[in-house]
Amino acid sequence: MTPKTKAAVLTGTIDSTGAVTGVTGATYYNTNSWQDMIDTYKSVTPNAASKATVFFNVTANVPGNSVLNSGNAVSSGKSLSINGNNYTLYLDNDTTYTTAQSIGGSDGTARAFGSNGTVSADTTLTVKNATIVNNITSGIFQMKGNNAKATAVYENVTVSNGDGIYGAQPIRNDNGKVIFRGTNTFNILQNHNMNDISSAGADNQGEWIQVAAYTEVETGTTTLNESWGNDQPFYVYYSNSGSTLQVDAGAAMVWNLNKTYTMYYDDGALLVVGALNWNINGSFVINGTVNTSSTYAGGWFMALNTLNSWNLNVGQNATFKATTGGVISLDAFLTGAVKWNFAQGSSVLFNNLNPNQNVVSLAPGLGSGITMTDPKVVSFNTAGGSVFSTTVLTFPVTISGSGLRTHSSSTGYTFDSTYDLITPNKGTITPTSSDIWYRMNTGTLTTFNPTLQVINLSPNNYGSDAPNIAAGKYISWYQPLGFQLNAAVSNMNRIFNISLDPSATKGTPIDGSWSSLINGTSAESLVVGDDRAQNPNIHILVKMTQNNFPNGLQYYWVDPTTKAQTQLNLNSSLQIASITIDSTLPSWIKMTGAGMWYTMTFPTDTGLNIKANNSLLSQTNSNAGTFQYTVANGPS
């Protein structure tokens, strides 16, 4: 039985320098007791310097207390700040920290510090620099109801569930704001195991945030680690104006998810509706598994009654990468529009690991669509049937700005933990996949239903490739990668057989003069690329950087078209090709991948050839020289 704790109103200390509270002249209270914090908060009036805030300075681990299980009303306009000083706060009604009461998140009592009444938006509740063991559903600050609008701030905290299956939900804020600053980690793990993919965790006790009218990551990185089979990150209902999730520039949010029922669940009243807004100006990465958002057939969104549309805005140079096992059903938002806007320099990935799911399915309301305005890269990838189901109607893709390249493949790509979005567009997805490439386009693709497609892209309309692109398991729209030399698939090593017998064909003359031109034993190939515009604009140079037999060997470059021979001099560059117009390429240059690869093939009697004299000694497999190949901008 938990011992009763006598009420105590603490004596405050003036923070003369602001070192404790961050506010010079504010009053703070040293404590390691929930009872003392609650009694003091209720009783004291902050001085003027405290800016209407009661500051608590934690001096030791704070044990659980039965006072947390009753309603402890937050006063409107009276803010609260708890500095944990890296101690552990046990959010529990007793001191048995491995068990919690089975209290569902829909329970109406505001426990810990909370309110069911009116709390103004200028009321701020802050906890920082603390480890929290949470055994009370809805967590430390509980704003419940239409008029509870306090702002809850979490700064440099780690929150983990104490019980394995009950009371894990750490945050509830119906119509106020939830703000994250610094480095925060939230662990919501059934049986304390990220790999547990059962449904052991109690329903409605394992969400990250309940209601979530407004959630913002202001600074640093906030990480959610969740595997709770009956729940999901957000349980949204009775929000007065929808739900906003925002990640500010320079900030990051990471969700490491395993087993979740869906992504958003909402069973609110149809009379109170608003948009779901995701404003990503920093980085938002969802590291899911095949089990993430896959229990519910609708995937990411279930029973949305208060969220009637979805605006996903990925800002300039921002990042949004989502890997899950659930489909995104665009009809989830009643009859509202789904609008995805990807700004200049942004990087976006939708990646589905479920072999039985598309990335996107069904038709959203009118006015929906994807608008891409010069993002760096936007990629869709699936292990399932195709990226876009044929049921995806009224969801046009619009490419505006300078234009984007297209890469589509019949095979999905396997991303590693870095989610590098550039590498998949540097080659075919697999050696056997059917890949389609297009140079930059602007315009609109109206639908992914192959029988209803209307494609208005310029200057490279997809034409007969459109159905295959729509049916692809991988589709990427991206900025050109520029001009490059692809050494990995080039082979410019060449072997020469030299006869020191003057009577042999092309043998070295007996008088010490130079032989006739000696060809290589096999062809050479050099692969370069230039995908920047509608035609290439590059030239290629060769430079001899080392001749290991300067008295016995001379090197020549033989042009494949004219057969002209040019002697190479040490450290002097020679232009060997100019590539400027795809339609007039010579036969020895083949373009593929819409400018990704220009493969130059040099038969044995062209490219690098040599002359020799009889000063050479008999030898085998000797390294005779080193040559540098360079691709440069412009025709010459």
XYZ file of C-alpha atoms in Angstrom:
636
model
C 0.000 0.000 0.000
C 1.377 3.390 -0.953
C 1.991 5.519 2.144
C 0.005 8.717 2.426
C 1.947 11.861 1.796
C 1.201 15.007 3.705
C 0.454 18.106 1.721
C 3.267 20.594 1.569
C 3.580 23.982 -0.039
C 7.230 24.497 -0.860
C 9.299 27.566 -0.128
C 10.617 29.213 -3.231
C 14.063 30.468 -4.186
C 14.752 33.493 -6.350
C 16.755 32.648 -9.468
C 18.885 35.776 -9.419
C 20.910 34.844 -12.514
C 18.388 32.779 -14.450
C 20.699 29.746 -14.267
C 17.959 27.412 -13.000
C 14.827 28.609 -14.765
C 16.229 30.570 -17.675
C 14.360 33.613 -16.360
C 16.241 36.116 -14.208
C 14.357 36.869 -11.004
C 11.893 34.003 -11.325
C 10.965 31.891 -8.318
C 11.661 28.163 -8.368
C 10.916 25.309 -5.998
C 13.302 22.426 -5.270
C 11.474 19.112 -5.016
C 11.402 15.370 -5.611
C 7.720 14.874 -4.756
C 4.606 14.869 -6.937
C 2.500 15.780 -3.920
C 4.626 18.824 -3.194
C 4.551 19.900 -6.825
C 0.776 19.652 -7.033
C 0.158 21.364 -3.692
C 2.598 24.145 -4.473
C 1.249 24.694 -7.985
C -2.282 25.028 -6.627
C -1.318 27.361 -3.781
C 1.288 29.841 -4.992
C 0.987 32.880 -7.197
C 4.026 33.387 -9.442
C 5.882 36.657 -9.000
C 6.038 39.116 -11.868
C 9.455 37.922 -13.004
C 8.172 34.339 -13.281
C 5.869 35.360 -16.133
C 2.858 33.502 -14.741
C 4.859 30.261 -14.451
C 5.467 27.987 -11.459
C 8.977 26.517 -11.820
C 9.973 23.210 -10.216
C 13.615 22.160 -9.950
C 13.878 18.391 -9.421
C 16.617 17.358 -6.982
C 16.260 13.541 -7.039
C 14.229 10.770 -8.657
C 10.513 11.397 -8.145
C 8.628 8.272 -6.952
C 5.067 7.437 -7.936
C 2.215 8.787 -5.821
C -1.511 8.159 -5.634
C -2.150 11.885 -6.070
C -1.382 11.444 -9.781
C -4.422 9.251 -10.270
C -6.895 11.958 -9.304
C -7.847 15.106 -11.110
C -5.331 17.872 -10.509
C -6.735 20.794 -12.383
C -4.396 23.108 -14.228
C -5.437 26.722 -13.748
C -6.050 28.741 -16.876
C -3.229 31.226 -17.418
C -1.017 29.640 -14.744
C 1.860 27.901 -16.480
C 4.054 25.114 -15.131
C 7.660 24.109 -15.807
C 9.373 20.993 -14.442
C 13.148 20.758 -14.901
C 14.042 17.128 -14.242
C 17.801 17.759 -14.142
C 18.277 14.314 -15.739
C 16.492 12.502 -12.904
C 13.738 9.919 -13.411
C 10.110 10.905 -12.916
C 7.892 7.908 -12.172
C 4.465 8.768 -13.513
C 2.575 6.178 -11.509
C -0.083 6.016 -8.807
C 2.185 3.747 -6.728
C 5.777 2.582 -6.566
C 5.325 -0.670 -8.477
C 6.593 0.606 -11.765
C 6.024 -2.502 -13.861
C 2.244 -2.383 -13.481
C -0.305 0.189 -14.540
C -4.042 0.590 -14.271
C -5.975 -0.292 -17.398
C -7.321 3.168 -18.173
C -8.276 3.748 -21.778
C -7.270 6.910 -23.563
C -10.929 7.833 -24.037
C -11.384 8.065 -20.251
C -12.651 11.539 -19.362
C -10.760 12.154 -16.109
C -7.766 14.453 -16.476
C -5.109 12.832 -14.310
C -1.609 14.014 -13.332
C -1.502 17.685 -14.355
C -4.577 18.201 -16.498
C -7.970 19.716 -17.032
C -11.406 18.853 -18.306
C -12.425 22.496 -18.170
C -11.355 25.762 -19.712
C -7.626 26.371 -19.996
C -6.446 29.275 -22.128
C -3.964 28.935 -24.960
C -1.455 31.135 -23.107
C -1.042 28.408 -20.463
C 2.177 26.458 -21.035
C 3.050 23.148 -19.361
C 6.718 22.183 -19.754
C 8.755 19.155 -18.758
C 12.437 19.049 -19.663
C 15.711 17.270 -18.994
C 14.017 14.179 -17.598
C 13.472 10.460 -17.983
C 9.827 9.537 -17.460
C 8.546 6.051 -16.699
C 4.918 6.320 -17.719
C 2.147 4.172 -16.238
C -0.729 6.609 -16.620
C -2.593 6.673 -19.920
C -2.436 10.172 -21.434
C 0.792 11.058 -19.632
C 1.907 13.951 -17.471
C -0.118 16.787 -19.045
C -3.715 15.878 -19.918
C -5.812 18.431 -21.757
C -9.249 16.911 -22.292
C -12.207 18.608 -23.908
C -13.018 21.381 -26.355
C -11.864 24.174 -24.064
C -8.636 22.699 -22.669
C -6.144 24.537 -24.880
C -2.884 24.623 -22.948
C 0.421 24.190 -24.775
C 2.444 21.161 -23.650
C 6.213 21.394 -24.184
C 8.571 18.399 -24.108
C 12.262 19.289 -24.133
C 15.088 16.757 -23.858
C 12.948 14.001 -22.370
C 12.857 10.219 -22.685
C 9.476 8.627 -21.984
C 8.935 4.850 -21.749
C 6.030 2.678 -20.649
C 6.565 0.903 -17.326
C 3.853 -1.734 -17.715
C 4.204 -4.054 -20.691
C 0.618 -3.824 -21.944
C -1.236 -1.012 -20.137
C -1.021 2.726 -19.660
C 1.594 3.501 -22.295
C 0.058 6.512 -24.047
C 2.280 9.485 -23.062
C 0.443 12.517 -24.485
C -3.096 13.802 -24.663
C -3.959 17.300 -25.774
C -7.339 17.809 -27.373
C -7.324 21.394 -28.579
C -4.064 22.927 -27.439
C -0.560 22.540 -28.821
C 2.125 19.904 -28.336
C 5.642 21.264 -28.848
C 8.929 19.336 -28.987
C 12.328 20.925 -28.460
C 15.783 19.416 -28.200
C 16.281 15.645 -28.190
C 13.230 13.597 -27.232
C 12.561 9.861 -27.335
C 9.208 8.175 -26.766
C 9.123 4.388 -26.346
C 5.711 2.729 -26.643
C 6.529 -0.960 -26.729
C 4.237 -3.823 -25.847
C 6.103 -6.215 -23.584
C 8.982 -3.716 -23.834
C 9.999 -5.309 -27.107
C 10.276 -3.536 -30.443
C 10.105 -6.917 -32.179
C 6.813 -7.932 -30.548
C 4.260 -8.033 -33.389
C 1.375 -9.431 -31.352
C -1.706 -7.509 -30.239
C -0.854 -7.809 -26.554
C -0.896 -4.063 -25.864
C -4.262 -2.875 -24.561
C -6.413 -1.022 -27.077
C -6.494 2.758 -26.720
C -3.566 2.752 -24.290
C -0.665 2.738 -26.746
C -1.096 5.788 -28.970
C 1.635 8.399 -29.005
C -0.635 11.447 -29.048
C -4.364 11.529 -28.549
C -6.404 14.131 -30.429
C -3.375 16.279 -31.436
C -4.993 19.430 -32.756
C -1.511 20.858 -33.245
C 1.862 19.102 -32.963
C 5.158 20.798 -33.762
C 8.807 19.801 -33.668
C 10.519 23.155 -33.212
C 14.147 22.145 -32.711
C 16.359 19.075 -32.453
C 15.170 15.530 -33.089
C 12.097 13.851 -31.653
C 11.972 10.067 -32.025
C 9.033 7.713 -31.569
C 9.759 3.994 -31.120
C 6.471 2.118 -31.254
C 5.236 -1.445 -31.549
C 1.707 -1.734 -30.141
C -0.551 -3.994 -32.138
C -3.886 -2.395 -31.240
C -2.844 1.223 -31.616
C -1.020 3.765 -33.763
C 0.824 7.079 -33.423
C -2.289 9.295 -33.505
C -5.811 8.910 -32.160
C -7.630 11.997 -33.417
C -11.137 12.991 -32.432
C -13.113 15.999 -31.237
C -10.483 18.424 -32.372
C -12.176 21.724 -33.135
C -10.292 22.406 -36.355
C -8.643 19.286 -37.683
C -5.084 18.254 -36.886
C -1.734 19.817 -37.812
C 1.651 18.116 -37.681
C 4.587 20.444 -38.319
C 8.344 19.923 -38.437
C 10.264 23.180 -38.549
C 13.317 23.881 -40.700
C 16.412 22.393 -39.096
C 14.353 20.039 -36.911
C 13.719 16.322 -37.377
C 11.091 13.786 -36.435
C 11.768 10.051 -36.676
C 9.190 7.307 -36.230
C 10.603 3.815 -35.801
C 7.482 1.690 -36.095
C 6.940 -2.039 -36.113
C 3.471 -3.377 -35.332
C 0.806 -0.682 -35.510
C -2.877 -1.020 -36.325
C -2.970 1.996 -38.594
C -1.329 5.450 -38.669
C -4.259 7.685 -37.727
C -7.468 6.551 -36.055
C -10.440 8.859 -35.655
C -13.894 8.116 -34.281
C -15.043 11.660 -33.639
C -18.267 13.440 -34.467
C -19.092 14.186 -38.075
C -20.278 17.662 -37.060
C -16.759 18.747 -36.066
C -14.444 18.454 -39.044
C -11.193 19.910 -40.320
C -8.140 19.122 -42.404
C -5.164 16.955 -41.579
C -2.163 19.171 -42.303
C 1.380 17.876 -42.491
C 3.813 20.768 -42.886
C 7.313 19.351 -43.236
C 9.976 22.042 -43.399
C 12.722 19.958 -41.778
C 12.986 16.163 -41.860
C 10.292 13.571 -41.153
C 11.325 9.923 -41.575
C 9.086 6.925 -40.894
C 11.132 3.745 -40.526
C 8.391 1.146 -40.652
C 8.209 -2.557 -41.371
C 5.833 -4.796 -43.277
C 3.784 -4.859 -40.032
C 3.319 -1.098 -39.866
C -0.224 0.143 -40.535
C -1.055 -3.193 -42.084
C -3.620 -4.640 -39.652
C -6.425 -2.454 -40.940
C -7.254 -3.044 -44.603
C -7.359 0.691 -45.234
C -3.744 1.075 -44.215
C -2.694 4.475 -42.936
C -6.091 5.970 -42.063
C -9.072 4.421 -40.267
C -12.575 5.698 -39.504
C -11.804 9.334 -40.244
C -14.805 11.380 -39.185
C -13.247 14.648 -38.048
C -10.470 14.777 -40.643
C -12.072 15.604 -43.965
C -9.023 16.349 -46.135
C -5.245 15.996 -46.153
C -2.652 18.593 -47.065
C 0.900 17.242 -47.190
C 3.343 20.088 -47.728
C 7.043 19.258 -47.959
C 8.866 22.563 -47.972
C 12.003 23.855 -49.636
C 14.960 21.480 -49.158
C 12.908 19.452 -46.655
C 12.754 15.657 -46.388
C 9.828 13.277 -46.033
C 10.514 9.542 -46.277
C 7.897 6.988 -45.251
C 8.343 3.211 -45.217
C 5.379 1.138 -44.014
C 3.400 -1.986 -44.789
C 0.077 -0.211 -45.236
C -1.641 1.281 -48.246
C -2.620 4.952 -48.394
C -6.333 4.915 -49.217
C -7.129 8.321 -50.648
C -10.867 7.953 -50.088
C -10.380 7.941 -46.300
C -11.036 11.671 -45.960
C -14.787 11.632 -46.539
C -15.299 13.594 -49.767
C -12.428 15.991 -49.099
C -9.400 16.696 -51.221
C -5.951 15.182 -50.760
C -3.242 17.629 -51.815
C 0.460 16.822 -51.780
C 2.816 19.708 -52.509
C 6.536 19.114 -52.897
C 8.644 22.271 -53.011
C 11.993 23.143 -54.537
C 14.837 20.910 -53.394
C 12.638 18.592 -51.338
C 13.257 14.832 -51.118
C 10.230 12.545 -50.838
C 9.792 8.783 -50.586
C 6.703 6.621 -50.206
C 7.918 3.049 -49.740
C 5.606 0.065 -49.191
C 7.032 -3.254 -47.963
C 3.818 -5.288 -48.152
C 3.719 -7.637 -51.169
C -0.080 -7.481 -51.075
C -0.433 -3.709 -51.129
C -0.075 -0.769 -53.452
C 1.401 2.451 -52.161
C -1.718 4.438 -53.056
C -5.273 3.332 -53.796
C -8.800 4.648 -54.399
C -10.032 8.091 -55.351
C -10.002 11.216 -53.180
C -12.359 14.172 -53.470
C -12.279 16.648 -56.318
C -9.457 19.160 -56.224
C -6.927 16.539 -55.159
C -3.528 15.968 -56.683
C 0.245 15.971 -56.431
C 2.069 19.180 -57.328
C 5.834 19.025 -57.731
C 7.645 22.339 -58.074
C 11.318 21.573 -58.656
C 11.786 19.001 -55.875
C 15.109 17.195 -55.792
C 13.462 13.779 -56.014
C 10.030 12.239 -55.424
C 9.978 8.436 -55.435
C 7.276 5.822 -54.968
C 8.222 2.190 -54.426
C 6.351 -0.993 -53.569
C 6.801 -4.686 -53.033
C 3.146 -5.051 -54.028
C 1.305 -5.010 -57.314
C 2.068 -1.453 -58.420
C 2.724 1.940 -56.908
C -0.655 3.315 -57.910
C -3.718 1.120 -57.950
C -5.911 1.402 -61.028
C -8.566 2.738 -58.634
C -6.541 5.937 -58.121
C -8.726 8.463 -59.894
C -9.057 12.250 -59.517
C -5.447 12.428 -58.308
C -3.449 14.110 -61.083
C 0.300 14.596 -60.942
C 1.462 18.056 -61.983
C 5.108 18.841 -62.710
C 5.785 22.564 -62.620
C 8.889 24.713 -62.510
C 11.911 23.715 -64.583
C 10.772 20.119 -65.024
C 11.674 16.649 -63.776
C 13.062 13.459 -65.248
C 11.126 10.196 -64.969
C 12.377 6.725 -64.093
C 9.929 3.838 -63.832
C 10.607 0.156 -63.289
C 8.661 -3.079 -63.337
C 10.612 -4.113 -60.219
C 10.625 -2.509 -56.786
C 13.851 -1.238 -55.257
C 15.231 -2.503 -51.942
C 16.253 0.498 -49.868
C 18.743 0.266 -47.036
C 18.475 2.252 -43.807
C 19.886 5.400 -45.420
C 16.991 5.645 -47.894
C 19.332 7.004 -50.547
C 17.001 8.284 -53.275
C 19.687 9.125 -55.841
C 21.337 5.731 -56.353
C 18.198 3.956 -57.710
C 18.094 6.476 -60.537
C 21.700 5.838 -61.551
C 20.928 2.428 -63.014
C 18.268 -0.145 -63.722
C 16.578 -1.418 -60.566
C 17.707 -4.974 -61.308
C 19.565 -6.464 -64.287
C 16.324 -8.072 -65.489
C 13.830 -5.289 -64.750
C 12.071 -3.332 -67.464
C 13.000 0.286 -66.821
C 11.684 3.379 -68.579
C 13.428 6.757 -68.631
C 12.423 10.216 -69.809
C 14.245 13.500 -69.934
C 12.789 16.497 -68.132
C 9.095 17.200 -68.523
C 6.535 19.645 -67.248
C 2.788 19.173 -67.394
C 0.123 16.892 -65.961
C -0.638 13.195 -65.746
C -4.344 12.999 -64.939
C -4.809 9.507 -63.511
C -3.108 6.174 -62.977
C -5.950 4.151 -64.430
C -4.429 3.062 -67.764
C -7.721 3.218 -69.654
C -8.543 6.735 -68.461
C -5.134 8.376 -68.696
C -4.770 11.767 -70.260
C -1.143 12.845 -70.339
C -0.120 16.383 -71.149
C 3.628 16.422 -70.638
C 6.104 18.510 -72.581
C 8.364 18.057 -74.399
C 8.538 14.290 -73.812
C 5.045 12.861 -73.537
C 5.046 9.293 -72.234
C 3.095 8.009 -75.215
C 2.899 4.226 -75.398
C 5.011 3.944 -72.228
C 2.261 5.500 -70.099
C 0.480 2.255 -69.110
C 3.765 0.622 -68.109
C 4.797 3.647 -66.062
C 1.429 3.652 -64.322
C 1.794 -0.062 -63.575
C 5.343 0.266 -62.263
C 6.525 -0.892 -58.867
C 8.985 1.987 -58.813
C 8.338 5.512 -60.095
C 10.653 8.440 -59.517
C 10.493 12.028 -60.678
C 13.772 13.778 -60.084
C 16.163 16.558 -60.977
C 18.830 15.674 -63.551
C 21.937 14.118 -62.068
C 24.223 16.162 -64.322
C 27.133 15.097 -66.480
C 29.300 12.284 -65.230
C 31.708 9.504 -66.096
C 30.494 6.102 -64.985
C 33.680 4.232 -64.157
C 31.826 1.281 -62.644
C 30.485 0.130 -66.012
C 33.355 1.381 -68.169
C 36.289 -0.768 -69.235
C 39.207 1.164 -70.656
C 41.901 -1.330 -69.726
C 43.591 -2.636 -72.852
C 46.121 -5.407 -73.419
C 48.707 -5.243 -76.206
C 50.769 -8.130 -77.535
C 54.144 -6.888 -78.804
C 56.487 -9.051 -80.849
C 60.218 -8.350 -80.574
C 60.745 -10.451 -83.698
C 61.399 -7.967 -86.531
C 60.106 -10.470 -89.086
C 56.722 -10.799 -87.377
C 53.712 -8.812 -88.467
C 53.965 -5.473 -86.652
C 57.132 -6.674 -84.941
C 59.695 -4.164 -83.696
C 62.167 -3.172 -86.433
C 65.742 -4.384 -86.077
C 67.122 -0.888 -86.565
C 65.447 0.399 -83.393
C 62.839 2.497 -85.198
C 59.176 2.492 -84.244
C 56.865 -0.282 -85.319
C 53.672 0.276 -87.209
C 50.555 0.839 -85.106
C 49.760 -2.093 -82.794
C 46.091 -2.694 -81.961
C 44.672 -3.843 -78.649
C 43.490 -7.395 -78.093
C 39.904 -6.416 -77.184
C 37.500 -3.520 -77.468
C 37.339 -0.691 -74.932
C 34.156 0.915 -73.597
C 33.710 4.252 -71.854
C 30.336 5.229 -70.355
C 29.450 8.850 -69.668
C 26.160 10.622 -69.044
C 24.490 13.988 -69.437
C 20.806 14.186 -68.513
C 20.655 17.938 -67.797
C 18.593 19.106 -70.741
C 16.843 17.755 -73.801
C 20.179 17.069 -75.482
C 23.670 16.389 -74.131
C 26.380 19.028 -74.077
C 29.676 17.415 -73.115
C 33.089 16.481 -74.441
C 35.483 13.771 -73.330
C 39.229 14.068 -72.831
C 42.066 11.595 -72.441
C 45.377 12.382 -70.769
C 48.403 10.118 -70.413
C 49.632 10.528 -66.837
C 52.309 7.836 -66.917
C 54.358 5.987 -69.560
C 56.312 3.232 -67.867
C 58.426 2.589 -70.992
C 59.041 6.041 -72.480
C 61.968 4.841 -74.600
C 60.177 1.780 -75.886
C 56.504 2.737 -76.279
C 54.517 5.507 -77.923
C 50.770 5.855 -77.367
C 48.288 6.981 -79.997
C 44.598 7.746 -79.994
C 42.767 6.492 -83.096
C 39.451 8.183 -83.827
C 36.702 5.573 -84.462
C 35.091 7.659 -87.214
C 38.013 9.129 -89.161
C 40.709 6.638 -88.104
C 43.000 9.636 -87.582
C 45.993 8.863 -85.348
C 47.108 11.374 -82.707
C 50.153 10.759 -80.554
C 49.574 11.253 -76.824
C 52.068 13.320 -74.877
C 52.621 13.027 -71.150
C 50.167 15.142 -69.075
C 48.640 16.716 -72.169
C 44.870 16.314 -72.711
C 43.318 15.350 -76.026
C 39.618 15.669 -76.840
C 38.383 12.305 -78.078
C 34.628 12.903 -78.411
C 31.988 15.621 -78.382
C 28.392 14.632 -77.588
C 25.801 17.328 -78.259
C 22.834 15.929 -80.205
C 21.202 12.566 -79.584
C 19.802 12.277 -83.093
C 23.216 12.498 -84.783
C 25.342 10.249 -82.613
C 27.954 8.209 -84.494
C 27.494 4.461 -84.638
C 30.096 3.832 -81.942
C 28.135 5.864 -79.340
C 24.856 4.424 -78.024
C 22.526 6.440 -75.787
C 20.272 4.749 -73.210
C 18.369 5.853 -70.127
C 17.326 9.170 -71.692
C 20.844 10.519 -71.433
C 21.939 8.565 -68.382
C 24.414 6.504 -70.395
C 26.360 7.227 -73.543
C 28.352 4.071 -74.175
C 31.360 4.667 -76.419
C 32.761 1.452 -77.853
C 36.268 1.459 -79.288
C 37.109 -1.606 -81.436
C 40.643 -2.986 -81.234
C 41.952 -0.787 -84.057
C 40.563 2.429 -82.531
C 40.866 4.147 -79.200
C 44.204 3.566 -77.492
C 46.868 1.997 -79.746
C 50.666 1.829 -79.468
C 53.950 1.769 -81.334
C 57.016 -0.036 -79.940
C 60.734 -0.466 -80.614
C 63.252 -3.179 -79.841
C 64.560 -1.515 -76.675
C 61.839 -3.406 -74.817
C 62.775 -6.553 -72.937
C 60.750 -9.732 -73.050
C 58.103 -9.613 -70.286
C 54.496 -10.564 -69.480
C 51.571 -8.668 -67.909
C 53.549 -5.493 -67.354
C 51.727 -2.274 -66.514
C 52.734 -0.090 -69.408
C 50.978 3.201 -68.681
C 48.192 5.122 -66.940
C 45.521 7.228 -68.625
C 42.929 9.610 -67.234
C 39.532 10.057 -68.889
C 37.489 13.157 -68.100
C 34.036 14.387 -69.049
C 33.695 18.160 -69.300
C 30.907 20.631 -69.946
C 30.310 22.007 -73.418
C 31.035 20.788 -76.937
C 34.777 21.514 -76.718
